[in-house]
Structures are given as C-alpha cells and as structure tokens.
mmCIF file of C-alpha atoms and ligand atoms in Angstrom:
data_model
loop_
_atom_site.group_PDB
_atom_site.id
_atom_site.type_symbol
_atom_site.label_atom_id
_atom_site.label_comp_id
_atom_site.label_asym_id
_atom_site.label_seq_id
_atom_site.Cartn_x
_atom_site.Cartn_y
_atom_site.Cartn_z
ATOM 1 C CA MET X 1 115.081 118.185 -23.641
ATOM 2 C CA SER X 2 112.129 120.519 -23.105
ATOM 3 C CA ASN X 3 110.969 122.688 -25.880
ATOM 4 C CA THR X 4 109.652 126.093 -26.507
ATOM 5 C CA ILE X 5 106.859 126.034 -28.899
ATOM 6 C CA LEU X 6 105.040 128.451 -30.993
ATOM 7 C CA VAL X 7 101.184 127.559 -31.078
ATOM 8 C CA THR X 8 99.352 129.623 -33.606
ATOM 9 C CA GLY X 9 95.859 130.137 -33.523
ATOM 10 C CA GLY X 10 95.917 128.688 -29.672
ATOM 11 C CA ALA X 11 93.053 130.756 -28.726
ATOM 12 C CA GLY X 12 90.439 128.967 -31.072
ATOM 13 C CA PHE X 13 88.975 125.495 -30.871
ATOM 14 C CA ILE X 14 91.295 123.020 -31.292
ATOM 15 C CA GLY X 15 94.473 125.366 -30.357
ATOM 16 C CA SER X 16 93.198 125.899 -27.064
ATOM 17 C CA ASN X 17 92.504 122.111 -26.705
ATOM 18 C CA PHE X 18 96.357 121.511 -27.842
ATOM 19 C CA ILE X 19 97.388 123.994 -25.374
ATOM 20 C CA HIS X 20 95.899 122.450 -22.522
ATOM 21 C CA TYR X 21 96.841 119.073 -23.682
ATOM 22 C CA TRP X 22 100.457 119.947 -24.405
ATOM 23 C CA LEU X 23 100.964 121.689 -20.889
ATOM 24 C CA ARG X 24 99.427 118.841 -19.091
ATOM 25 C CA ARG X 25 101.428 116.326 -20.964
ATOM 26 C CA TYR X 26 104.695 118.054 -21.232
ATOM 27 C CA PRO X 27 104.696 120.425 -17.837
ATOM 28 C CA GLU X 28 108.068 121.392 -18.682
ATOM 29 C CA ASP X 29 107.815 122.591 -22.111
ATOM 30 C CA LYS X 30 107.353 126.577 -22.700
ATOM 31 C CA VAL X 31 104.011 127.475 -24.957
ATOM 32 C CA ILE X 32 103.758 130.847 -26.649
ATOM 33 C CA ASN X 33 100.428 131.540 -28.381
ATOM 34 C CA LEU X 34 100.286 134.036 -31.114
ATOM 35 C CA ASP X 35 96.600 134.680 -31.801
ATOM 36 C CA LEU X 36 94.781 137.879 -33.523
ATOM 37 C CA LEU X 37 91.654 137.176 -31.418
ATOM 38 C CA THR X 38 89.273 137.160 -34.424
ATOM 39 C CA TYR X 39 85.662 136.473 -33.855
ATOM 40 C CA ALA X 40 86.767 132.867 -33.460
ATOM 41 C CA GLY X 41 89.770 133.535 -30.796
ATOM 42 C CA ASN X 42 88.580 133.604 -26.979
ATOM 43 C CA LEU X 43 90.862 133.711 -24.130
ATOM 44 C CA ASP X 44 88.377 132.459 -21.895
ATOM 45 C CA ASN X 45 89.299 129.072 -23.488
ATOM 46 C CA LEU X 46 92.809 129.593 -21.481
ATOM 47 C CA LYS X 47 91.856 131.198 -18.817
ATOM 48 C CA ASP X 48 92.729 128.354 -16.194
ATOM 49 C CA ILE X 49 96.469 128.547 -17.333
ATOM 50 C CA GLU X 50 96.918 132.292 -18.100
ATOM 51 C CA ASN X 51 99.234 132.613 -14.853
ATOM 52 C CA ASN X 52 101.235 129.172 -15.617
ATOM 53 C CA SER X 53 104.797 130.524 -16.182
ATOM 54 C CA ASN X 54 105.298 128.225 -18.908
ATOM 55 C CA TYR X 55 102.665 129.848 -21.098
ATOM 56 C CA LYS X 56 102.513 133.051 -22.794
ATOM 57 C CA PHE X 57 99.825 134.732 -24.830
ATOM 58 C CA VAL X 58 100.850 137.449 -27.817
ATOM 59 C CA HIS X 59 98.175 139.092 -29.304
ATOM 60 C CA GLY X 60 99.133 139.336 -32.830
ATOM 61 C CA ASP X 61 98.656 138.615 -36.647
ATOM 62 C CA ILE X 62 100.434 135.534 -38.435
ATOM 63 C CA CYS X 63 100.807 138.004 -41.221
ATOM 64 C CA ASP X 64 103.028 140.408 -39.181
ATOM 65 C CA THR X 65 107.025 139.385 -40.485
ATOM 66 C CA ASN X 66 108.378 141.228 -37.857
ATOM 67 C CA LEU X 67 106.561 139.907 -34.617
ATOM 68 C CA VAL X 68 106.361 136.457 -36.160
ATOM 69 C CA ASP X 69 110.169 136.645 -36.544
ATOM 70 C CA ASP X 70 110.806 137.920 -33.160
ATOM 71 C CA ILE X 71 108.725 134.784 -31.754
ATOM 72 C CA VAL X 72 110.024 132.190 -33.791
ATOM 73 C CA LYS X 73 113.802 132.948 -33.001
ATOM 74 C CA GLU X 74 112.906 132.025 -29.572
ATOM 75 C CA VAL X 75 111.139 128.522 -30.304
ATOM 76 C CA ASN X 76 112.305 125.128 -31.473
ATOM 77 C CA LEU X 77 108.929 123.998 -32.610
ATOM 78 C CA ILE X 78 105.822 125.507 -34.749
ATOM 79 C CA VAL X 79 102.422 124.092 -34.426
ATOM 80 C CA HIS X 80 100.205 125.869 -36.923
ATOM 81 C CA PHE X 81 96.480 126.009 -36.424
ATOM 82 C CA ALA X 82 95.433 129.833 -37.116
ATOM 83 C CA ALA X 83 93.318 129.899 -39.635
ATOM 84 C CA GLU X 84 89.769 131.090 -40.759
ATOM 85 C CA SER X 85 87.774 128.038 -40.480
ATOM 86 C CA HIS X 86 84.366 128.172 -41.066
ATOM 87 C CA VAL X 87 83.218 127.190 -44.689
ATOM 88 C CA ASP X 88 79.839 129.292 -44.888
ATOM 89 C CA ARG X 89 81.908 132.453 -43.831
ATOM 90 C CA SER X 90 84.277 131.787 -46.943
ATOM 91 C CA ILE X 91 81.316 131.477 -49.238
ATOM 92 C CA MET X 92 80.104 134.863 -48.265
ATOM 93 C CA ASN X 93 83.740 136.535 -48.142
ATOM 94 C CA SER X 94 86.925 134.823 -49.094
ATOM 95 C CA ALA X 95 89.214 137.718 -48.659
ATOM 96 C CA ASP X 96 90.181 136.986 -44.910
ATOM 97 C CA PHE X 97 90.743 133.062 -45.694
ATOM 98 C CA ILE X 98 93.183 133.845 -48.391
ATOM 99 C CA ARG X 99 95.270 136.100 -46.155
ATOM 100 C CA SER X 100 95.281 134.430 -42.693
ATOM 101 C CA ASN X 101 95.645 130.769 -44.636
ATOM 102 C CA VAL X 102 97.673 131.310 -47.474
ATOM 103 C CA GLU X 103 99.456 134.695 -46.877
ATOM 104 C CA GLY X 104 99.759 133.873 -43.027
ATOM 105 C CA THR X 105 101.105 130.546 -43.631
ATOM 106 C CA ARG X 106 103.627 131.700 -45.906
ATOM 107 C CA VAL X 107 105.103 134.404 -43.308
ATOM 108 C CA LEU X 108 105.417 131.577 -40.713
ATOM 109 C CA LEU X 109 107.185 129.403 -43.292
ATOM 110 C CA ASP X 110 109.410 132.012 -44.147
ATOM 111 C CA ALA X 111 110.350 132.701 -40.647
ATOM 112 C CA ALA X 112 110.734 129.094 -39.764
ATOM 113 C CA ARG X 113 112.894 128.941 -42.927
ATOM 114 C CA ARG X 114 115.336 131.893 -41.839
ATOM 115 C CA HIS X 115 115.721 130.104 -38.341
ATOM 116 C CA ASN X 116 115.491 126.320 -39.532
ATOM 117 C CA ILE X 117 112.650 125.503 -37.093
ATOM 118 C CA ARG X 118 110.545 122.299 -37.054
ATOM 119 C CA PHE X 119 107.260 123.178 -38.651
ATOM 120 C CA HIS X 120 104.057 121.247 -38.369
ATOM 121 C CA HIS X 121 100.973 122.169 -40.131
ATOM 122 C CA ILE X 122 97.437 121.691 -39.857
ATOM 123 C CA SER X 123 95.216 121.206 -42.464
ATOM 124 C CA THR X 124 91.796 119.050 -43.259
ATOM 125 C CA ASP X 125 90.004 116.525 -45.072
ATOM 126 C CA GLU X 126 88.279 119.016 -46.952
ATOM 127 C CA VAL X 127 91.218 119.610 -49.308
ATOM 128 C CA PHE X 128 90.660 116.109 -51.134
ATOM 129 C CA GLY X 129 86.978 117.374 -52.278
ATOM 130 C CA ASP X 130 83.982 115.297 -52.189
ATOM 131 C CA LEU X 131 83.377 111.378 -51.679
ATOM 132 C CA GLY X 132 80.716 109.354 -53.599
ATOM 133 C CA PRO X 133 79.113 106.829 -51.790
ATOM 134 C CA ASN X 134 81.180 103.966 -52.860
ATOM 135 C CA ASP X 135 84.478 105.873 -53.256
ATOM 136 C CA PRO X 136 87.491 104.649 -51.156
ATOM 137 C CA LEU X 137 88.212 106.819 -48.318
ATOM 138 C CA PHE X 138 90.513 109.575 -48.296
ATOM 139 C CA ASN X 139 94.194 108.868 -47.680
ATOM 140 C CA GLU X 140 97.665 110.485 -48.090
ATOM 141 C CA SER X 141 97.697 109.874 -51.950
ATOM 142 C CA THR X 142 94.406 111.056 -52.844
ATOM 143 C CA PRO X 143 94.657 113.924 -55.300
ATOM 144 C CA TYR X 144 93.486 117.431 -53.939
ATOM 145 C CA ASN X 145 90.181 118.688 -54.964
ATOM 146 C CA PRO X 146 89.201 121.441 -53.084
ATOM 147 C CA ARG X 147 85.669 123.035 -53.877
ATOM 148 C CA SER X 148 85.038 125.706 -51.140
ATOM 149 C CA PRO X 149 86.903 128.718 -50.907
ATOM 150 C CA TYR X 150 88.108 127.830 -47.460
ATOM 151 C CA SER X 151 89.237 124.395 -48.659
ATOM 152 C CA ALA X 152 90.728 125.865 -51.534
ATOM 153 C CA SER X 153 92.893 128.366 -49.144
ATOM 154 C CA LYS X 154 93.790 125.388 -46.811
ATOM 155 C CA ALA X 155 94.729 123.228 -50.210
ATOM 156 C CA ALA X 156 97.166 126.235 -51.258
ATOM 157 C CA SER X 157 98.706 126.517 -47.644
ATOM 158 C CA ASP X 158 99.489 122.431 -47.760
ATOM 159 C CA TYR X 159 101.230 122.993 -51.154
ATOM 160 C CA LEU X 160 103.240 126.062 -49.631
ATOM 161 C CA VAL X 161 104.686 123.492 -46.722
ATOM 162 C CA ARG X 162 105.305 121.036 -49.037
ATOM 163 C CA ALA X 163 107.300 123.382 -51.496
ATOM 164 C CA TYR X 164 109.230 124.595 -48.450
ATOM 165 C CA PHE X 165 109.872 120.989 -47.833
ATOM 166 C CA HIS X 166 111.367 119.930 -51.430
ATOM 167 C CA THR X 167 113.017 123.626 -51.884
ATOM 168 C CA HIS X 168 114.503 124.776 -48.896
ATOM 169 C CA LYS X 169 114.837 121.400 -47.052
ATOM 170 C CA LEU X 170 112.346 123.128 -44.166
ATOM 171 C CA PRO X 171 111.694 120.022 -41.640
ATOM 172 C CA ILE X 172 107.761 119.955 -41.980
ATOM 173 C CA THR X 173 105.234 117.496 -41.283
ATOM 174 C CA ILE X 174 101.250 117.832 -42.154
ATOM 175 C CA SER X 175 98.099 116.294 -40.945
ATOM 176 C CA ASN X 176 94.746 116.594 -42.783
ATOM 177 C CA CYS X 177 92.102 115.767 -40.144
ATOM 178 C CA SER X 178 88.595 115.262 -40.535
ATOM 179 C CA ASN X 179 85.742 117.390 -38.242
ATOM 180 C CA ASN X 180 86.684 117.874 -34.811
ATOM 181 C CA TYR X 181 84.429 118.080 -32.103
ATOM 182 C CA GLY X 182 84.812 118.876 -28.388
ATOM 183 C CA PRO X 183 84.754 121.466 -25.690
ATOM 184 C CA TYR X 184 85.600 125.132 -26.677
ATOM 185 C CA GLN X 185 84.108 124.809 -30.244
ATOM 186 C CA PHE X 186 82.996 128.098 -31.619
ATOM 187 C CA PRO X 187 78.705 127.798 -31.453
ATOM 188 C CA GLU X 188 78.543 128.360 -35.488
ATOM 189 C CA LYS X 189 79.730 124.752 -36.440
ATOM 190 C CA LEU X 190 77.052 121.845 -36.552
ATOM 191 C CA ILE X 191 77.461 120.388 -33.177
ATOM 192 C CA PRO X 192 77.840 123.419 -30.752
ATOM 193 C CA LEU X 193 75.461 125.374 -32.933
ATOM 194 C CA PHE X 194 72.711 122.668 -32.454
ATOM 195 C CA VAL X 195 73.667 122.049 -28.801
ATOM 196 C CA THR X 196 73.669 125.624 -27.598
ATOM 197 C CA ASN X 197 70.394 126.270 -29.725
ATOM 198 C CA LEU X 198 68.497 123.565 -28.194
ATOM 199 C CA ILE X 199 69.362 124.699 -24.559
ATOM 200 C CA GLU X 200 68.139 128.297 -25.870
ATOM 201 C CA GLY X 201 64.917 126.378 -26.910
ATOM 202 C CA LYS X 202 65.643 127.073 -30.734
ATOM 203 C CA LYS X 203 65.242 125.000 -33.479
ATOM 204 C CA VAL X 204 67.887 123.625 -35.516
ATOM 205 C CA PRO X 205 69.084 124.467 -38.954
ATOM 206 C CA LEU X 206 69.723 121.363 -41.106
ATOM 207 C CA TYR X 207 71.075 122.081 -44.581
ATOM 208 C CA GLY X 208 69.350 120.335 -47.485
ATOM 209 C CA ASP X 209 68.475 116.675 -46.957
ATOM 210 C CA GLY X 210 70.543 116.118 -43.981
ATOM 211 C CA GLN X 211 72.391 113.324 -45.823
ATOM 212 C CA ASN X 212 75.704 114.579 -46.141
ATOM 213 C CA ILE X 213 78.171 112.781 -44.595
ATOM 214 C CA ARG X 214 81.287 113.894 -42.132
ATOM 215 C CA ASP X 215 83.749 111.745 -40.265
ATOM 216 C CA TRP X 216 83.579 112.837 -36.409
ATOM 217 C CA LEU X 217 86.851 113.024 -34.380
ATOM 218 C CA TYR X 218 87.051 113.972 -31.059
ATOM 219 C CA VAL X 219 89.409 116.761 -30.331
ATOM 220 C CA GLU X 220 91.543 115.173 -27.460
ATOM 221 C CA ASP X 221 92.258 112.307 -29.814
ATOM 222 C CA HIS X 222 93.514 114.885 -32.801
ATOM 223 C CA CYS X 223 95.797 116.500 -30.353
ATOM 224 C CA ARG X 224 97.458 112.944 -29.263
ATOM 225 C CA ALA X 225 97.911 112.230 -33.137
ATOM 226 C CA ILE X 226 99.446 115.854 -33.341
ATOM 227 C CA ASP X 227 101.682 114.815 -30.331
ATOM 228 C CA LEU X 228 102.793 111.692 -32.164
ATOM 229 C CA ILE X 229 103.658 113.427 -35.560
ATOM 230 C CA VAL X 230 105.525 116.302 -34.253
ATOM 231 C CA HIS X 231 107.680 113.542 -32.035
ATOM 232 C CA LYS X 232 107.748 110.556 -34.451
ATOM 233 C CA GLY X 233 106.482 111.597 -37.691
ATOM 234 C CA ARG X 234 108.657 111.296 -40.819
ATOM 235 C CA ILE X 235 109.800 114.744 -41.983
ATOM 236 C CA GLY X 236 108.313 115.836 -45.311
ATOM 237 C CA GLU X 237 105.271 113.372 -44.670
ATOM 238 C CA THR X 238 101.548 114.053 -44.484
ATOM 239 C CA TYR X 239 99.185 112.130 -42.106
ATOM 240 C CA CYS X 240 95.560 111.726 -42.458
ATOM 241 C CA VAL X 241 93.705 111.378 -39.104
ATOM 242 C CA GLY X 242 90.318 110.697 -38.882
ATOM 243 C CA GLY X 243 87.706 109.256 -36.302
ATOM 244 C CA GLY X 244 86.642 106.347 -38.247
ATOM 245 C CA THR X 245 83.114 107.705 -37.550
ATOM 246 C CA GLU X 246 80.939 108.356 -40.389
ATOM 247 C CA LYS X 247 77.603 109.713 -39.916
ATOM 248 C CA THR X 248 75.130 111.694 -41.744
ATOM 249 C CA ASN X 249 74.038 115.093 -40.516
ATOM 250 C CA LEU X 250 70.496 113.844 -39.688
ATOM 251 C CA GLU X 251 72.098 111.067 -37.642
ATOM 252 C CA ILE X 252 74.269 113.687 -35.416
ATOM 253 C CA THR X 253 71.187 115.760 -35.030
ATOM 254 C CA LYS X 254 68.966 112.839 -33.723
ATOM 255 C CA ALA X 255 71.885 111.894 -31.340
ATOM 256 C CA ILE X 256 72.278 115.458 -30.132
ATOM 257 C CA LEU X 257 68.289 115.759 -29.877
ATOM 258 C CA LYS X 258 67.976 112.254 -28.034
ATOM 259 C CA LEU X 259 71.062 113.123 -25.538
ATOM 260 C CA MET X 260 69.205 116.600 -24.770
ATOM 261 C CA GLY X 261 65.667 114.962 -24.602
ATOM 262 C CA ALA X 262 64.082 117.126 -27.572
ATOM 263 C CA SER X 263 61.896 115.829 -29.979
ATOM 264 C CA GLU X 264 62.326 116.112 -33.835
ATOM 265 C CA ASP X 265 59.961 118.661 -34.399
ATOM 266 C CA MET X 266 62.906 120.856 -33.256
ATOM 267 C CA ILE X 267 64.637 120.368 -36.912
ATOM 268 C CA GLU X 268 64.104 122.830 -39.242
ATOM 269 C CA TYR X 269 65.144 122.022 -42.611
ATOM 270 C CA VAL X 270 66.620 124.813 -44.512
ATOM 271 C CA LYS X 271 68.103 126.163 -47.771
ATOM 272 C CA ASP X 272 71.329 123.865 -48.904
ATOM 273 C CA ARG X 273 74.965 125.407 -48.368
ATOM 274 C CA PRO X 274 76.076 126.326 -52.078
ATOM 275 C CA GLY X 275 78.522 123.650 -53.286
ATOM 276 C CA HIS X 276 77.954 121.590 -50.305
ATOM 277 C CA ASP X 277 80.281 118.402 -50.235
ATOM 278 C CA ARG X 278 78.647 115.266 -49.705
ATOM 279 C CA ARG X 279 80.936 113.169 -47.937
ATOM 280 C CA TYR X 280 84.174 113.264 -45.883
ATOM 281 C CA ALA X 281 85.745 110.214 -44.715
ATOM 282 C CA ILE X 282 89.419 109.451 -43.950
ATOM 283 C CA ASP X 283 91.397 106.220 -43.963
ATOM 284 C CA PHE X 284 93.913 106.659 -40.911
ATOM 285 C CA SER X 285 95.928 103.293 -41.932
ATOM 286 C CA LYS X 286 99.211 105.276 -42.307
ATOM 287 C CA ILE X 287 99.322 106.768 -38.592
ATOM 288 C CA LYS X 288 98.072 103.664 -37.238
ATOM 289 C CA ASN X 289 100.509 101.513 -38.911
ATOM 290 C CA GLU X 290 103.433 104.171 -38.211
ATOM 291 C CA LEU X 291 102.766 105.452 -35.240
ATOM 292 C CA ASP X 292 100.490 103.363 -33.380
ATOM 293 C CA TRP X 293 97.695 105.933 -33.240
ATOM 294 C CA GLU X 294 94.022 105.117 -33.520
ATOM 295 C CA PRO X 295 90.835 107.124 -31.850
ATOM 296 C CA GLN X 296 90.441 106.272 -28.336
ATOM 297 C CA VAL X 297 86.897 108.027 -27.793
ATOM 298 C CA LYS X 298 83.780 106.499 -29.236
ATOM 299 C CA PHE X 299 81.562 108.734 -30.852
ATOM 300 C CA GLU X 300 78.543 108.175 -28.428
ATOM 301 C CA GLU X 301 80.966 108.867 -25.356
ATOM 302 C CA GLY X 302 82.534 112.082 -27.040
ATOM 303 C CA LEU X 303 79.155 113.367 -28.124
ATOM 304 C CA ALA X 304 77.804 113.011 -24.424
ATOM 305 C CA LYS X 305 80.761 114.821 -22.920
ATOM 306 C CA THR X 306 80.253 117.695 -25.482
ATOM 307 C CA VAL X 307 76.716 117.792 -24.793
ATOM 308 C CA ASN X 308 77.575 118.083 -20.868
ATOM 309 C CA TRP X 309 80.360 120.495 -21.783
ATOM 310 C CA TYR X 310 78.094 122.980 -23.288
ATOM 311 C CA LYS X 311 75.186 122.370 -20.531
ATOM 312 C CA GLU X 312 78.064 123.170 -17.969
ATOM 313 C CA ASN X 313 79.486 126.279 -19.588
ATOM 314 C CA LYS X 314 76.612 128.203 -20.670
ATOM 315 C CA LYS X 315 78.636 131.379 -19.762
ATOM 316 C CA TRP X 316 81.236 130.730 -22.104
ATOM 317 C CA TRP X 317 78.953 129.923 -25.199
ATOM 318 C CA ARG X 318 76.149 132.868 -24.179
ATOM 319 C CA ARG X 319 78.837 135.402 -24.025
ATOM 320 C CA ILE X 320 79.749 134.513 -27.689
ATOM 321 C CA LYS X 321 76.461 134.074 -28.780
ATOM 322 C CA SER X 322 75.314 137.563 -27.537
ATOM 323 C CA GLY X 323 78.370 139.417 -29.010
ATOM 324 C CA GLU X 324 79.294 140.739 -25.537
ATOM 325 C CA TYR X 325 82.742 138.819 -25.618
ATOM 326 C CA GLN X 326 83.559 140.138 -29.187
ATOM 327 C CA LYS X 327 82.734 143.903 -28.028
ATOM 328 C CA TYR X 328 84.805 143.279 -24.909
ATOM 329 C CA TYR X 329 88.078 142.630 -26.933
ATOM 330 C CA ASP X 330 87.412 145.069 -29.520
ATOM 331 C CA LYS X 331 87.431 147.706 -26.900
ATOM 332 C CA ASN X 332 90.421 146.298 -24.508
ATOM 333 C CA MET X 333 92.813 144.783 -26.759
ATOM 334 C CA ASP X 334 95.388 146.819 -28.915
HETATM 335 P P1 LIG N 401 89.121 128.375 -34.830
HETATM 336 O O1 LIG N 401 88.181 129.368 -35.930
HETATM 337 O O2 LIG N 401 88.206 127.932 -33.873
HETATM 338 O O3 LIG N 401 90.166 129.041 -34.626
HETATM 339 C C1 LIG N 401 91.053 129.444 -35.456
HETATM 340 C C2 LIG N 401 92.102 130.485 -34.480
HETATM 341 O O4 LIG N 401 92.811 131.137 -35.653
HETATM 342 C C3 LIG N 401 91.396 131.666 -33.625
HETATM 343 O O5 LIG N 401 91.967 131.882 -32.524
HETATM 344 C C4 LIG N 401 91.627 132.962 -34.435
HETATM 345 O O6 LIG N 401 91.831 134.183 -33.783
HETATM 346 C C5 LIG N 401 93.222 132.249 -34.801
HETATM 347 N N1 LIG N 401 93.375 133.528 -36.182
HETATM 348 C C6 LIG N 401 92.896 133.310 -37.397
HETATM 349 N N2 LIG N 401 93.509 134.272 -38.340
HETATM 350 C C7 LIG N 401 94.556 134.539 -37.431
HETATM 351 C C8 LIG N 401 95.720 135.061 -37.933
HETATM 352 N N3 LIG N 401 95.807 135.899 -39.008
HETATM 353 N N4 LIG N 401 96.578 135.381 -37.094
HETATM 354 C C9 LIG N 401 96.634 135.328 -36.013
HETATM 355 N N5 LIG N 401 95.532 134.178 -35.597
HETATM 356 C C10 LIG N 401 94.558 133.985 -36.421
HETATM 357 O O7 LIG N 401 89.451 126.877 -35.894
HETATM 358 P P2 LIG N 401 89.454 125.683 -35.218
HETATM 359 O O8 LIG N 401 88.440 124.653 -35.482
HETATM 360 O O9 LIG N 401 90.452 125.504 -34.154
HETATM 361 O O10 LIG N 401 90.663 125.053 -36.334
HETATM 362 C C11 LIG N 401 92.148 125.085 -36.164
HETATM 363 C C12 LIG N 401 92.868 124.462 -37.394
HETATM 364 O O11 LIG N 401 92.401 123.191 -37.815
HETATM 365 C C13 LIG N 401 92.713 125.687 -38.459
HETATM 366 O O12 LIG N 401 93.656 125.303 -39.355
HETATM 367 C C14 LIG N 401 91.613 124.369 -39.353
HETATM 368 O O13 LIG N 401 91.532 124.661 -41.128
HETATM 369 C C15 LIG N 401 91.936 123.218 -39.009
HETATM 370 N N6 LIG N 401 90.776 121.950 -39.043
HETATM 371 C C16 LIG N 401 89.954 122.318 -38.234
HETATM 372 C C17 LIG N 401 88.746 121.313 -38.189
HETATM 373 C C18 LIG N 401 87.791 121.307 -37.367
HETATM 374 O O14 LIG N 401 87.009 120.191 -37.464
HETATM 375 N N7 LIG N 401 87.438 122.658 -36.627
HETATM 376 C C19 LIG N 401 89.007 120.182 -39.250
HETATM 377 C C20 LIG N 401 90.104 120.047 -39.917
HETATM 378 C C21 LIG N 401 91.056 120.924 -40.037
HETATM 379 P P1 LIG N 402 80.601 122.445 -40.179
HETATM 380 O O1 LIG N 402 80.198 121.965 -38.407
HETATM 381 O O2 LIG N 402 80.339 123.933 -40.676
HETATM 382 O O3 LIG N 402 81.521 121.953 -40.852
HETATM 383 P P2 LIG N 402 82.336 121.551 -41.980
HETATM 384 O O4 LIG N 402 81.545 122.258 -43.418
HETATM 385 O O5 LIG N 402 83.637 122.149 -42.134
HETATM 386 O O6 LIG N 402 82.208 120.154 -42.438
HETATM 387 O O7 LIG N 402 79.410 121.560 -40.737
HETATM 388 C C1 LIG N 402 79.295 120.157 -40.869
HETATM 389 C C2 LIG N 402 78.005 119.630 -41.454
HETATM 390 O O8 LIG N 402 77.010 120.184 -41.219
HETATM 391 C C3 LIG N 402 78.109 120.149 -43.174
HETATM 392 O O9 LIG N 402 77.852 118.898 -43.856
HETATM 393 C C4 LIG N 402 77.387 121.187 -43.034
HETATM 394 C C5 LIG N 402 76.215 120.756 -42.091
HETATM 395 N N1 LIG N 402 75.470 121.812 -41.181
HETATM 396 C C6 LIG N 402 74.034 122.062 -41.159
HETATM 397 O O10 LIG N 402 73.345 121.210 -41.595
HETATM 398 N N2 LIG N 402 73.578 123.064 -40.500
HETATM 399 C C7 LIG N 402 74.342 123.888 -39.870
HETATM 400 O O11 LIG N 402 73.677 125.083 -39.188
HETATM 401 C C8 LIG N 402 75.973 123.764 -39.987
HETATM 402 C C9 LIG N 402 76.642 125.094 -39.457
HETATM 403 C C10 LIG N 402 76.385 122.798 -40.687
#
C-alpha cells in the first residue's frame, strides 16, 4: 500500500534530506511538505524534486489549525520535523521556540487525533541534559533534564506526544537523535559554519575550551532509522538514535581543518555559550536490537562527503550567508 505522508519542516536540513530519501526509497508514495520557510527553511534544498508529481509543497505554519486539519485529513502518516532548532537563538529569544515547538506540535497532535493518523515525532538527545565524563550513555530510560530553552521546548513537545498516546491512544513513536551532519545544513551549526568560514578564508569560532562532546550522526543514517521506526517501530515507544561517534568540538575542528588544508591558526577561541552542555552521547542498542539499525557511514567518510558538498555547492550557502535568499522569499512568498 502506498502512503501519503505529511512531512513538517521539510525545507530544513533533516526534513529535506528525509524527503529526498523517502521519494528515492518509496517512489509510489506521496509527500506533502508543510513548511513556514523561516530563516532556516530553504526551497533550494528541494529544487530537483519540485516537479515530481508525488511531491507537493505547502507554505504555511504548523500552528495554523485550519490549514493543518485540511492537510492531515489527506494523509495517513505524519513525520514531524518542523521546529526552531538552534540552541544559540533560543538563548537570545525563546518565544518562537515555545510557539513552533510546543504549540505547533499540539496543533498537529490534535489534527492527528481528529483523523486518527500515525504520528512520528523527531526529537533530540538534548532533552536528557548533560553527561558527566563517566556517566552511562543516554538511553530511552534516562530521565529528562533539559537545560537550554531549545531543549526545554523539545522536552515539552515530547511529553505532549506521549500524553496523546496514553490519553487518546494516538498511534505515535518518538526518536531522540544526536547531532546530525551532512548536506543542506544551515551554516549556523558547527560543521557547516566552520567549513564555509574556511572556504571564505575566515576563522572558526570555537566556544570555551573546545572540549564539549557531541555524538555525530550522518543525516542519511538518521533518515534510515526514521524509516524503520515508522514501518516497524512499536507504537507508543521512543527510540534513541546515535552515531556512535563521540568527539570533542576541538577534534571536529581539527578534522575539518585537516580536510581543508587549513592551519590551526584559523581557530579562534571565543566566549562560551551560556549553560553550554558538556557532553551528549547515545546508547542506540534498543533500535539496534529491535529494528536492526546501526549507523553505516563512518565519521571520516561522512565528514569528507560533507566538506565536499559545501565546496561544490557554494551558491547554496552563499545565498544564505549573504541574506539574499531570505530577502527573495520575504518578497515573493505570501
Ligand atoms: P532546521 O532548523 O534546519 O529546519 C527546521 C524547518 O522547520 C525549517 O524548514 C523551518 O522553516 C521549519 N519551521 C520552523 N517553524 C515552523 C512552523 N511554525 N511551521 C512550519 N514550519 C516551520 O532543523 P533541522 O536541523 O532539520 O531539525 C529538524 C528536527 O530535528 C527538529 O525538530 C530538531 O529539533 C530535530 N533535531 C535536529 C538535530 C540536528 O542535529 N540538526 C538533532 C536532533 C534533533
Ligand atoms: P551546534 O551545531 O550549535 O549544535 P548543538 O548546540 O545543538 O549541539 O553546536 C555543536 C557544538 O559546537 C556545541 O558544543 C557548540 C559548539 N559550537 C562552537 O564551538 N562554535 C560555534 O560557532 C557553534 C555554532 C557551535
């Protein structure tokens, strides 16, 4: 049976990779992409499929109850990516994070409930808080301890999704993944910011002592995990999805510098992020044991592919960095 699936936030980094993945893997399925095109949404990510008759873009807000209801009644699956996603922005102003991440999820859940639609919610390992150097890795039973406005908003949305399962029997699953990297990532996040800065001959701003640790997951591996959860995951369950690649930010920076033939003089140590979590890392044994998933792309390979993608797609990120893209959409979209 073919699906009609609503992907929210499909013009963003992971959502656009997911739509490409899905239409390649399930060419018979129909995908509706609902995206507000905030600063992070970019239709250039989907240019190659804009004329695919199984793909439709709807410009709109997940907080818009009527619009969401109209779309949800046409679909049999929702994969929910849309969110404000950058920790640094949530520190400056958290209003949009509460609105899109919490209220937007609530609107989608109510529409899914009205039409009894299968709902997969994309969350983050940041909801678990900060790991000490000797703590066990995050898993599905780790208590929530969000410490940034971003992770607090994601934790709130996860709780809502679970509440709709327990209270209303809505068929949901949740995945909490670690830091993704790969093509189409907005150049405000560590890897694309550093790669594009170096191409432009600029220094790379490393926060604090550079010893914070993240667990890096290649975006295509993440898309495969979502595919398995959507098709074979147990309803009501959460799955932790990690890359099995813990690295300090300094290690990542040195790896990027090496790939780009740049010297360590290009590192600029800058003031730390307030409340900067020291370490995130995921134990992915549940999804491995239940769904036979594990990351396939080795970090060195994934990073090299990513660096090459940014080298080969300068027009894509130069439009973003110069503000040209945003100006175009502010003028041309309703
Ligand atoms: P992104 O910022 O690149 O994209 C987010 C997309 O959502 C954009 O296209 C934006 O226009 C859209 N959007 C925002 N608010 C909206 C609204 N109110 N209505 C409709 N569309 C809206 O984010 P991403 O990195 O692709 O992250 C996708 C999801 O994955 C998010 O839920 C995020 O919390 C989660 N996540 C991301 C990472 C990561 O490393 N990037 C890690 C863990 C979890
Ligand atoms: P980021 O890509 O913002 O993801 P997250 O905060 O969701 O993990 O940051 C990844 C790590 O890189 C995090 O420890 C903060 C650090 N970082 C820098 O050192 N400099 C930067 O300019 C940015 C954007 C991040």
